[in-house]
Each structure stands twice: as C-alpha cells, then as structure tokens.
Coordinates of C-alpha atoms in Angstrom, one line a residue:
M266 CA 93.7 115.6 127.7
G267 CA 92.2 115.6 124.2
E268 CA 90.6 112.1 124.4
E269 CA 86.9 111.9 123.8
V270 CA 84.7 112.5 126.8
K271 CA 81.1 111.3 127.0
V272 CA 78.4 111.2 129.7
L273 CA 75.6 108.6 129.6
G274 CA 72.8 110.0 131.7
L275 CA 69.4 111.6 131.8
L276 CA 68.4 115.3 131.6
A277 CA 66.2 115.0 134.6
S278 CA 68.7 113.1 136.8
P279 CA 70.5 115.2 139.4
F280 CA 73.2 112.4 139.5
S281 CA 74.2 112.6 135.9
Q282 CA 73.7 116.4 135.7
R283 CA 76.2 116.9 138.6
V284 CA 78.8 115.4 136.3
E285 CA 77.8 117.7 133.5
I286 CA 77.9 120.7 135.8
A287 CA 81.5 119.9 136.8
L288 CA 82.6 119.4 133.2
K289 CA 81.0 122.7 132.2
L290 CA 82.6 124.6 135.1
K291 CA 86.0 123.2 134.0
G292 CA 85.4 124.0 130.3
I293 CA 85.8 120.3 129.2
P294 CA 84.0 119.5 125.9
Y295 CA 81.9 116.4 126.0
D296 CA 79.1 114.5 124.4
S297 CA 75.9 113.8 126.3
I298 CA 74.1 110.5 125.6
E299 CA 70.5 110.3 126.9
E300 CA 69.5 107.0 128.5
E301 CA 65.9 106.8 127.3
D302 CA 64.5 104.2 129.9
I303 CA 66.3 104.0 133.2
H304 CA 63.7 101.8 134.8
G305 CA 62.7 99.2 132.2
N306 CA 64.4 98.6 128.9
K307 CA 67.9 99.8 129.7
S308 CA 70.3 100.3 126.8
E309 CA 73.0 97.8 125.9
L310 CA 75.5 100.6 126.5
L311 CA 74.4 101.1 130.1
L312 CA 74.3 97.4 130.9
K313 CA 77.7 96.8 129.3
S314 CA 79.5 99.9 130.8
N315 CA 78.0 99.6 134.3
P316 CA 77.2 95.9 134.8
V317 CA 77.3 96.1 138.6
H318 CA 74.8 98.8 139.4
K319 CA 73.2 99.2 135.9
K320 CA 72.5 102.9 136.7
I321 CA 73.4 106.3 135.3
P322 CA 75.6 108.2 135.1
V323 CA 78.4 106.5 133.3
F324 CA 81.4 108.6 132.3
F325 CA 83.6 107.7 129.4
H326 CA 87.1 109.0 128.9
A327 CA 89.2 107.6 126.0
G328 CA 86.7 104.8 125.8
K329 CA 87.0 103.7 129.4
P330 CA 83.8 103.8 131.5
I331 CA 83.5 105.0 135.1
A332 CA 80.4 104.7 137.2
E333 CA 79.0 106.4 140.3
S334 CA 78.8 110.2 140.3
L335 CA 81.0 110.8 143.3
V336 CA 83.7 108.7 141.8
I337 CA 83.3 110.4 138.5
L338 CA 83.6 113.9 140.0
E339 CA 86.8 113.0 141.8
Y340 CA 88.2 111.5 138.6
V341 CA 87.3 114.6 136.6
D342 CA 88.9 116.9 139.2
E343 CA 92.1 114.8 139.3
T344 CA 92.3 114.6 135.5
W345 CA 91.6 118.2 134.6
K346 CA 93.2 120.6 137.0
T347 CA 91.5 123.8 135.9
N348 CA 88.8 125.2 138.3
P349 CA 89.3 122.6 141.0
I350 CA 86.2 121.4 142.8
L351 CA 88.0 119.7 145.7
P352 CA 90.2 121.7 148.2
Q353 CA 94.0 121.2 148.1
D354 CA 94.2 121.0 151.9
P355 CA 93.9 117.4 153.0
Y356 CA 91.6 118.2 155.9
Q357 CA 89.3 120.3 153.9
R358 CA 89.3 117.7 151.1
A359 CA 88.3 115.0 153.7
M360 CA 85.5 117.3 154.9
A361 CA 84.2 117.9 151.4
R362 CA 84.1 114.1 150.8
F363 CA 82.3 113.7 154.2
W364 CA 79.5 116.2 153.3
A365 CA 79.1 114.9 149.8
K366 CA 78.5 111.4 151.2
F367 CA 76.2 112.8 153.8
I368 CA 74.0 114.4 151.1
D369 CA 74.0 111.2 149.0
E370 CA 73.6 108.7 151.8
K371 CA 71.4 110.6 154.3
C372 CA 69.5 113.4 152.5
M373 CA 68.5 112.4 149.1
F374 CA 66.2 109.4 149.8
P375 CA 64.1 110.9 152.6
I376 CA 63.7 114.2 150.7
W377 CA 62.5 112.2 147.6
K378 CA 60.1 110.1 149.8
A379 CA 58.8 113.2 151.5
Y380 CA 57.6 114.6 148.2
H381 CA 55.8 111.3 147.7
G382 CA 53.8 111.8 150.9
D383 CA 55.8 109.9 153.5
D384 CA 55.4 111.7 156.8
Q385 CA 58.3 109.9 158.5
A386 CA 60.6 110.8 155.7
L387 CA 59.4 114.4 155.8
E388 CA 60.5 114.6 159.4
E389 CA 63.9 113.0 158.6
A390 CA 64.3 115.4 155.6
H391 CA 63.8 118.4 157.8
G392 CA 66.3 117.1 160.3
Y393 CA 69.0 116.7 157.6
L394 CA 68.2 120.1 156.0
E395 CA 68.7 121.7 159.4
I396 CA 72.2 120.1 159.6
L397 CA 73.1 121.5 156.2
E398 CA 71.7 124.9 157.3
N399 CA 74.0 124.9 160.3
E400 CA 77.0 123.7 158.2
L401 CA 76.7 126.6 155.8
E402 CA 77.1 129.2 158.6
D403 CA 77.8 132.5 156.8
K404 CA 79.6 131.0 153.8
R405 CA 78.5 131.9 150.2
F406 CA 79.0 128.3 149.1
F407 CA 79.7 125.1 151.0
G408 CA 83.2 125.3 149.6
G409 CA 83.7 129.0 150.7
E410 CA 83.7 131.7 148.0
S411 CA 83.7 129.3 145.0
I412 CA 81.6 126.3 144.0
G413 CA 83.1 123.0 145.0
L414 CA 82.3 119.3 145.3
V415 CA 79.6 119.7 148.0
D416 CA 77.8 122.4 146.1
I417 CA 77.7 120.3 143.0
V418 CA 76.5 117.2 144.9
A419 CA 73.9 119.4 146.6
S420 CA 72.5 120.6 143.3
F421 CA 69.5 118.4 143.9
I422 CA 68.7 120.6 147.0
G423 CA 69.8 123.8 145.3
Y424 CA 67.8 123.4 142.0
W425 CA 65.8 120.2 141.7
M426 CA 63.9 120.7 145.0
G427 CA 62.7 124.0 143.7
V428 CA 61.6 122.4 140.5
I429 CA 59.7 119.6 142.3
Q430 CA 58.1 122.1 144.7
E431 CA 56.4 123.7 141.6
T432 CA 54.6 120.4 141.1
Q433 CA 53.7 119.6 144.7
T434 CA 52.0 121.3 147.7
I435 CA 54.8 120.1 150.1
K436 CA 57.4 122.9 150.5
L437 CA 60.5 121.6 152.2
L438 CA 63.0 124.3 151.3
T439 CA 61.7 127.8 152.1
N440 CA 63.4 131.1 153.0
K441 CA 61.5 131.2 156.3
K442 CA 62.5 127.7 157.4
Y443 CA 66.1 127.6 156.1
P444 CA 67.2 131.1 155.3
K445 CA 70.9 130.2 154.8
L446 CA 70.2 127.1 152.7
Y447 CA 67.6 129.1 150.7
K448 CA 70.1 131.9 150.1
W449 CA 72.7 129.4 149.1
S450 CA 70.3 127.8 146.6
E451 CA 69.8 131.2 144.9
E452 CA 73.5 131.9 144.8
F453 CA 74.2 128.4 143.4
V454 CA 71.6 128.6 140.7
G455 CA 72.7 132.1 139.8
A456 CA 76.3 131.0 139.5
V457 CA 75.7 127.9 137.3
K458 CA 72.4 128.9 135.6
E459 CA 73.8 128.3 132.1
N460 CA 75.0 124.8 133.2
L461 CA 71.6 123.6 134.5
P462 CA 68.9 121.7 132.6
P463 CA 66.0 123.9 131.4
R464 CA 63.6 124.5 134.3
D465 CA 60.4 124.1 132.1
K466 CA 61.6 120.7 130.9
L467 CA 62.3 119.5 134.4
V468 CA 58.9 120.8 135.7
A469 CA 57.1 118.9 132.9
Y470 CA 59.1 115.7 133.7
Y471 CA 58.4 115.7 137.4
K472 CA 54.8 116.8 137.0
A473 CA 54.3 113.7 134.8
H474 CA 56.2 111.5 137.2
F475 CA 54.1 112.4 140.2
E476 CA 50.8 112.2 138.3
A477 CA 51.8 108.8 137.0
T478 CA 52.8 107.5 140.5
H479 CA 50.0 108.8 142.7
G480 CA 48.5 111.9 141.2
S481 CA 49.6 115.5 141.9
K482 CA 49.6 116.6 145.5

C-alpha cells in the first residue's frame, strides 16, 4: 500500500484529527493539507473533492477522495491491517459502529452548544455523557485494553473538551461528575499524546473562537 496518502483537514478540527490519529496509530505515512477557511472561502480542492457536503476531512488514497470521517476510518482500517481499530468479532464490530454513531449524532452538537451558553443543550449533554459513563464500566478504553474506533471518535470528549474548558467557565467533564469518563480521557490522552495537536495551539484557537462569537464566558 505505497500509494500516496493525504488528509485535507484542520488542526483544530476533531473530525479531521481523528483520521490523523488513526493513521499515526497504524504507522501510515501521510501528508496533511490545512484547509485555511472552512466557513467562508473554501478551497477548490475541498469543493472538488467533497462536492456533496463541502466539509473536512477529505482523505486521499492514490488520488481518490473519500469524505466523512467515520467512512474514512473504516476505509483506513480495511486497507491497512496493522493495529486494527475495529473488532474482528461481527457483534463487537456492530457495537463499535453503534457507539461511534451515537457520539457523532447525539453527543457532539449539544456539547458544542452547551459551551456556547445553551442551557437546554447543557442538560442534554449531561444526559449523553452519563450514558457514555455507564458504557465504559470498568474498561480501560471503550474498545477494551487497546484504543479502538469508539475511542478515536470520542477524542473530542477525551481531549478537545478539556481544551475548550480552559477557555470557558462551563465544566462539563469533571472527575467528580464522571469519574470513569474522566479517567478514560486521561488514559486516552496519555496513550496518544504524541498523535494529538499541540494543546497550546488549540487553546489559542478556541479562545479566539469564543471571543469572536460572544465573548469569553
């Protein structure tokens, strides 16, 4: 599998970074292309390679583009067999897909809105975090003893939430409220620390974001 691999994304985006985390865990060399403006003047490369959603990330393998991070993660896992991120057992594989979709479709938006001061979203976010807390039980990672698909998809909770909480007074993920999830976040960050974007750069990015939208809270 020596064909060229590229990721069109953004340093601060948990969606594009989850693809890069998977590639690094598998030891796959790749080139990272930074999309400078994901909201306004989108690049020709993005519009051409993902004309349906016009969003990052876009994954390129041998010149062929693939969009949507969950789809990309499955493609990466099927193409490069080293350090698998999806279980081999069909049932466990289905469960991993279920929880990955749960995080993307249920958790991400209310958590993001909660940090923007939405009280209803805050209540929803706590409910979803409680579900994840219960799902972890006594496991080290969502996938068991090794990092898997669900852990990578949940990197927003494991790493980005801590970064955002440095810029905001709202503290969603705490050791007191969610001890299992909090411990998992420390385990996850410790295990993939070298594969994560620099914390200081992310803090600066989100601090500027919140100040530009409604001022720091």
